[in-house]
Tab-separated table of C-alpha atoms in Angstrom:
chain	number	residue	atom	x	y	z
A	1	MET	CA	0.342	0.023	-0.496
A	2	LYS	CA	1.323	3.673	-1.015
A	3	LEU	CA	0.352	6.643	1.061
A	4	ARG	CA	1.192	9.875	-0.491
A	5	VAL	CA	0.249	13.421	1.018
A	6	LEU	CA	-1.046	15.511	-1.049
A	7	GLY	CA	-2.132	18.337	1.909
A	8	CYS	CA	-1.354	17.996	5.771
A	9	SER	CA	-1.203	22.132	6.574
A	10	GLY	CA	-2.907	23.669	8.494
A	11	GLY	CA	-4.075	26.533	5.759
A	12	VAL	CA	-3.019	27.791	2.929
A	13	GLY	CA	0.197	30.402	1.708
A	14	GLY	CA	2.699	29.904	-1.147
A	15	GLU	CA	3.417	25.966	-1.464
A	16	LEU	CA	1.352	24.459	2.274
A	17	ARG	CA	-1.746	22.879	0.988
A	18	THR	CA	-4.784	21.174	3.373
A	19	THR	CA	-5.412	18.471	3.905
A	20	SER	CA	-5.504	15.085	2.305
A	21	LEU	CA	-3.922	11.746	1.827
A	22	LEU	CA	-4.131	9.738	-1.759
A	23	ILE	CA	-4.038	5.709	-0.816
A	24	ASP	CA	-2.969	3.758	-3.315
A	25	ASP	CA	-4.938	5.542	-6.926
A	26	ASP	CA	-9.139	5.551	-5.834
A	27	ILE	CA	-8.682	6.180	-2.175
A	28	LEU	CA	-8.573	9.710	-0.641
A	29	ILE	CA	-8.122	10.716	2.781
A	30	ASP	CA	-10.534	13.986	2.920
A	31	ALA	CA	-9.951	16.107	0.367
A	32	GLY	CA	-8.342	19.852	1.287
A	33	SER	CA	-6.528	21.575	-1.746
A	34	GLY	CA	-3.927	19.051	-1.566
A	35	VAL	CA	-6.200	17.549	-4.079
A	36	GLY	CA	-4.829	19.836	-6.494
A	37	GLU	CA	-1.405	18.551	-6.427
A	38	LEU	CA	-3.081	15.323	-8.708
A	39	SER	CA	-3.481	15.726	-12.526
A	40	LEU	CA	-6.680	15.513	-14.462
A	41	GLU	CA	-5.468	11.564	-14.722
A	42	GLU	CA	-4.636	11.343	-11.403
A	43	MET	CA	-7.621	12.918	-10.352
A	44	TYR	CA	-9.636	10.217	-12.696
A	45	GLN	CA	-8.515	7.380	-10.575
A	46	ILE	CA	-10.415	8.550	-7.725
A	47	ARG	CA	-13.131	6.170	-6.619
A	48	HIS	CA	-13.324	6.350	-2.814
A	49	VAL	CA	-13.270	9.436	-0.419
A	50	PHE	CA	-13.518	9.111	3.444
A	51	LEU	CA	-14.385	12.442	5.736
A	52	THR	CA	-13.051	12.866	8.308
A	53	HIS	CA	-15.481	16.259	9.328
A	54	SER	CA	-17.657	18.815	7.931
A	55	HIS	CA	-14.742	21.736	8.447
A	56	LEU	CA	-13.481	23.576	5.343
A	57	ASP	CA	-9.942	22.473	4.677
A	58	HIS	CA	-10.730	19.220	4.429
A	59	PHE	CA	-13.194	18.944	1.548
A	60	SER	CA	-13.008	22.559	-0.191
A	61	PHE	CA	-11.579	20.725	-3.214
A	62	LEU	CA	-14.389	17.955	-2.736
A	63	PRO	CA	-16.900	19.440	-5.469
A	64	LEU	CA	-13.485	21.208	-7.967
A	65	LEU	CA	-12.685	17.134	-8.675
A	66	VAL	CA	-15.433	16.034	-9.622
A	67	ASP	CA	-16.799	18.864	-11.449
A	68	SER	CA	-13.344	18.399	-13.060
A	69	ILE	CA	-13.765	14.512	-13.715
A	70	PHE	CA	-17.302	14.847	-14.646
A	71	PRO	CA	-17.170	13.589	-18.019
A	72	ASN	CA	-14.749	10.833	-18.088
A	73	ILE	CA	-16.705	9.255	-14.575
A	74	ARG	CA	-18.693	6.044	-15.556
A	75	GLU	CA	-18.945	4.874	-11.994
A	76	PRO	CA	-19.690	6.840	-8.367
A	77	LEU	CA	-17.577	8.302	-7.002
A	78	MET	CA	-17.694	7.092	-4.169
A	79	VAL	CA	-18.096	9.867	-0.420
A	80	HIS	CA	-17.856	8.226	2.780
A	81	GLY	CA	-18.645	9.752	6.410
A	82	GLN	CA	-20.136	10.447	8.907
A	83	PRO	CA	-24.278	10.940	8.944
A	84	GLU	CA	-23.850	14.170	10.200
A	85	THR	CA	-21.015	15.263	8.477
A	86	LEU	CA	-22.549	14.135	4.799
A	87	GLU	CA	-25.658	15.137	5.659
A	88	ALA	CA	-23.937	19.181	6.406
A	89	LEU	CA	-21.854	18.587	2.621
A	90	GLN	CA	-25.726	17.970	1.064
A	91	LYS	CA	-28.012	20.675	2.953
A	92	HIS	CA	-24.496	23.647	2.304
A	93	VAL	CA	-22.237	22.647	-0.509
A	94	PHE	CA	-24.210	20.119	-3.347
A	95	ASN	CA	-27.451	22.385	-2.847
A	96	TRP	CA	-27.437	23.983	-6.029
A	97	THR	CA	-26.948	27.940	-4.450
A	98	ILE	CA	-23.411	26.668	-3.661
A	99	TRP	CA	-22.421	24.224	-5.738
A	100	PRO	CA	-24.203	21.970	-7.891
A	101	ASP	CA	-26.015	18.533	-6.412
A	102	PHE	CA	-23.806	15.758	-8.612
A	103	ALA	CA	-25.462	13.066	-6.283
A	104	LYS	CA	-28.607	14.252	-8.927
A	105	LEU	CA	-26.178	14.602	-11.664
A	106	PRO	CA	-26.543	13.339	-14.814
A	107	THR	CA	-30.045	12.282	-13.681
A	108	GLU	CA	-30.955	10.841	-9.883
A	109	GLU	CA	-30.944	7.319	-11.466
A	110	ASN	CA	-26.982	7.253	-12.755
A	111	PRO	CA	-25.176	9.799	-10.255
A	112	VAL	CA	-21.758	10.808	-10.576
A	113	MET	CA	-20.785	10.513	-6.845
A	114	LYS	CA	-22.765	8.929	-4.130
A	115	TYR	CA	-22.520	9.291	-0.910
A	116	LYS	CA	-22.206	7.093	1.928
A	117	THR	CA	-22.916	6.595	5.939
A	118	LEU	CA	-20.310	5.375	7.910
A	119	THR	CA	-20.964	4.826	11.543
A	120	VAL	CA	-18.092	5.071	14.397
A	121	GLY	CA	-16.273	1.628	14.382
A	122	GLU	CA	-17.559	0.409	11.002
A	123	ILE	CA	-14.947	-1.170	8.569
A	124	ALA	CA	-15.137	-0.504	4.835
A	125	THR	CA	-13.525	-2.925	3.012
A	126	LEU	CA	-11.428	-2.029	-0.398
A	127	GLY	CA	-9.954	-5.215	-2.041
A	128	GLU	CA	-7.779	-5.565	0.991
A	129	ARG	CA	-7.311	-2.583	2.537
A	130	THR	CA	-9.275	-1.839	5.618
A	131	LEU	CA	-10.345	1.482	6.558
A	132	GLU	CA	-11.958	1.579	10.415
A	133	MET	CA	-13.484	4.898	11.081
A	134	ILE	CA	-12.304	6.266	14.838
A	135	ARG	CA	-14.329	9.006	17.157
A	136	VAL	CA	-11.610	11.098	17.747
A	137	ASN	CA	-12.908	15.154	19.899
A	138	HIS	CA	-13.014	17.838	17.751
A	139	ILE	CA	-15.474	20.546	18.283
A	140	VAL	CA	-17.743	19.256	15.976
A	141	PRO	CA	-17.827	15.115	15.228
A	142	GLY	CA	-14.691	13.848	14.336
A	143	VAL	CA	-13.522	10.879	12.911
A	144	GLY	CA	-9.509	9.259	13.024
A	145	TYR	CA	-9.060	6.314	11.103
A	146	ARG	CA	-7.355	3.517	10.931
A	147	VAL	CA	-5.840	1.996	7.319
A	148	GLU	CA	-5.614	-2.004	7.003
A	149	CYS	CA	-3.530	-3.780	4.384
A	150	PRO	CA	-2.015	-6.848	4.335
A	151	THR	CA	1.787	-5.169	4.676
A	152	GLY	CA	1.318	-2.647	7.198
A	153	VAL	CA	-0.371	-0.465	9.118
A	154	PHE	CA	-1.765	3.757	9.653
A	155	ALA	CA	-3.652	5.293	11.523
A	156	PHE	CA	-4.274	8.875	10.942
A	157	SER	CA	-5.688	11.488	13.154
A	158	GLY	CA	-7.512	14.183	11.178
A	159	ASP	CA	-8.691	17.093	13.566
A	160	THR	CA	-8.181	16.671	17.891
A	161	THR	CA	-7.158	17.354	21.125
A	162	THR	CA	-7.756	15.496	24.427
A	163	ASN	CA	-9.220	12.080	24.024
A	164	ASP	CA	-9.495	8.206	24.821
A	165	ASN	CA	-11.252	6.821	22.303
A	166	PHE	CA	-8.252	7.687	19.135
A	167	TRP	CA	-5.802	5.155	21.650
A	168	ASP	CA	-7.561	2.698	22.950
A	169	VAL	CA	-8.842	1.661	19.124
A	170	LEU	CA	-5.536	1.141	18.469
A	171	ASN	CA	-4.283	0.139	21.589
A	172	GLY	CA	-6.839	-2.921	20.364
A	173	TYR	CA	-4.372	-4.288	17.271
A	174	ASP	CA	-1.255	-5.391	17.649
A	175	ARG	CA	0.141	-3.914	15.023
A	176	LEU	CA	0.782	0.111	13.908
A	177	ASP	CA	4.048	1.158	11.731
A	178	LEU	CA	2.442	4.878	10.843
A	179	LEU	CA	0.741	7.306	13.071
A	180	LEU	CA	-0.138	10.975	11.155
A	181	VAL	CA	-1.640	13.098	13.358
A	182	GLU	CA	-2.263	16.581	14.015
A	183	ALA	CA	-0.216	19.112	16.328
A	184	ALA	CA	-2.237	22.632	14.960
A	185	PHE	CA	-0.868	25.520	17.661
A	186	ALA	CA	1.919	25.862	19.976
A	187	ASN	CA	1.918	25.387	23.758
A	188	ALA	CA	0.854	29.192	24.734
A	189	ASP	CA	-1.775	29.224	22.704
A	190	GLU	CA	-3.573	25.945	24.697
A	191	ASP	CA	-6.414	27.591	25.967
A	192	LEU	CA	-7.470	28.576	21.843
A	193	SER	CA	-6.218	25.330	20.938
A	194	LYS	CA	-8.465	23.942	23.492
A	195	ARG	CA	-11.472	25.153	22.455
A	196	ALA	CA	-10.909	24.837	18.889
A	197	GLY	CA	-11.002	20.942	19.397
A	198	HIS	CA	-7.491	21.008	18.319
A	199	TYR	CA	-3.507	19.209	19.598
A	200	THR	CA	-1.074	21.833	20.938
A	201	PRO	CA	2.810	19.453	21.331
A	202	ASN	CA	2.146	19.695	25.281
A	203	LEU	CA	-1.543	17.748	25.138
A	204	LEU	CA	-0.403	15.262	22.056
A	205	ALA	CA	2.866	14.261	24.246
A	206	ALA	CA	0.630	13.824	26.960
A	207	ASP	CA	-1.926	10.831	25.613
A	208	LEU	CA	0.976	9.562	22.829
A	209	VAL	CA	2.205	8.096	26.268
A	210	LYS	CA	-1.491	6.552	25.740
A	211	LEU	CA	-0.903	4.198	22.956
A	212	LYS	CA	1.400	0.873	23.632
A	213	HIS	CA	3.044	1.022	19.845
A	214	GLN	CA	6.103	2.604	18.817
A	215	PRO	CA	4.632	3.494	15.422
A	216	GLU	CA	6.868	6.305	13.471
A	217	ILE	CA	4.570	9.781	14.438
A	218	PHE	CA	4.128	12.409	11.280
A	219	ILE	CA	3.272	15.771	12.800
A	220	THR	CA	0.610	17.439	10.521
A	221	HIS	CA	-1.492	20.269	10.687
A	222	ASN	CA	0.688	23.037	11.812
A	223	LYS	CA	-0.970	26.297	11.170
A	224	PRO	CA	0.677	28.203	9.247
A	225	GLY	CA	3.750	30.206	9.773
A	226	HIS	CA	4.100	28.442	12.690
A	227	GLU	CA	5.822	25.074	11.723
A	228	ALA	CA	8.667	25.634	13.631
A	229	ILE	CA	7.989	26.464	16.521
A	230	ILE	CA	5.053	23.847	17.062
A	231	MET	CA	8.424	21.731	15.822
A	232	SER	CA	10.328	22.256	18.360
A	233	GLU	CA	7.900	21.805	21.089
A	234	CYS	CA	6.743	18.511	19.511
A	235	TYR	CA	10.736	16.967	19.467
A	236	LYS	CA	10.414	18.503	23.319
A	237	ALA	CA	8.141	16.919	24.941
A	238	ILE	CA	7.617	14.072	23.246
A	239	ILE	CA	9.928	12.120	24.480
A	240	GLY	CA	11.203	8.123	23.395
A	241	ARG	CA	9.165	8.659	19.933
A	242	LYS	CA	10.685	9.481	17.175
A	243	VAL	CA	8.512	12.608	15.835
A	244	ASN	CA	9.225	14.174	12.683
A	245	PRO	CA	7.663	17.196	10.322
A	246	THR	CA	5.368	15.930	7.807
A	247	ASP	CA	5.615	17.761	4.555
A	248	SER	CA	3.377	17.829	1.269
A	249	GLY	CA	4.566	15.240	-1.336
A	250	LYS	CA	5.714	13.124	1.121
A	251	THR	CA	5.158	9.220	0.396
A	252	PHE	CA	5.868	5.809	2.489
A	253	THR	CA	5.234	3.154	1.856
A	254	LEU	CA	3.359	-0.065	4.022
């Protein structure tokens, strides 16, 4: 299984792109502005989008993706998410006012996009790959994902702050090779971070103590302009684990 980070920033500016991860050639986790790194030919191969939550930076390029590949879609693009997330998209985005309702185009009987509801704890199986939806702690209903194939396992936290469930679920399995986890704010902004539903390096370090595995850890979702201080604080706070910054374009093979 191949994993390509299309975008991992908490904002935009210059080369920064918001959250989107490409699994092999056909699955996206989130569809932020990182989707714009794909060529049209690569976009044509996307068959599934798994959303973590309903915030704009995690789905902003989904409407543009569907529109761009519309003429070449032969099977519907499947958009997976919690009921609350999909309802938000239907009500506020694909509503004919902000964007066309591609779940009804070209016809309701033969749309180019379909919604598929997932519930927390549910596992989607796509070939030899499984994606498990894991509840996290954000200011809107949010999830992370545990993704497994026969040769490796990675987990992605999505947007979250202090919680037990994400770590408990990961500890229920014997393997975790790679962890992508957010640290959006520097320690000085801990109050704001808690109110916004995000980690600081200190909050993340306290939660990582709960994890029994020793995966390689990559930090995502830094606020633009604060990357250096956030990573410096992560190195100081997270003891006994290997942590790394995450850059758009980074690839992994599991």
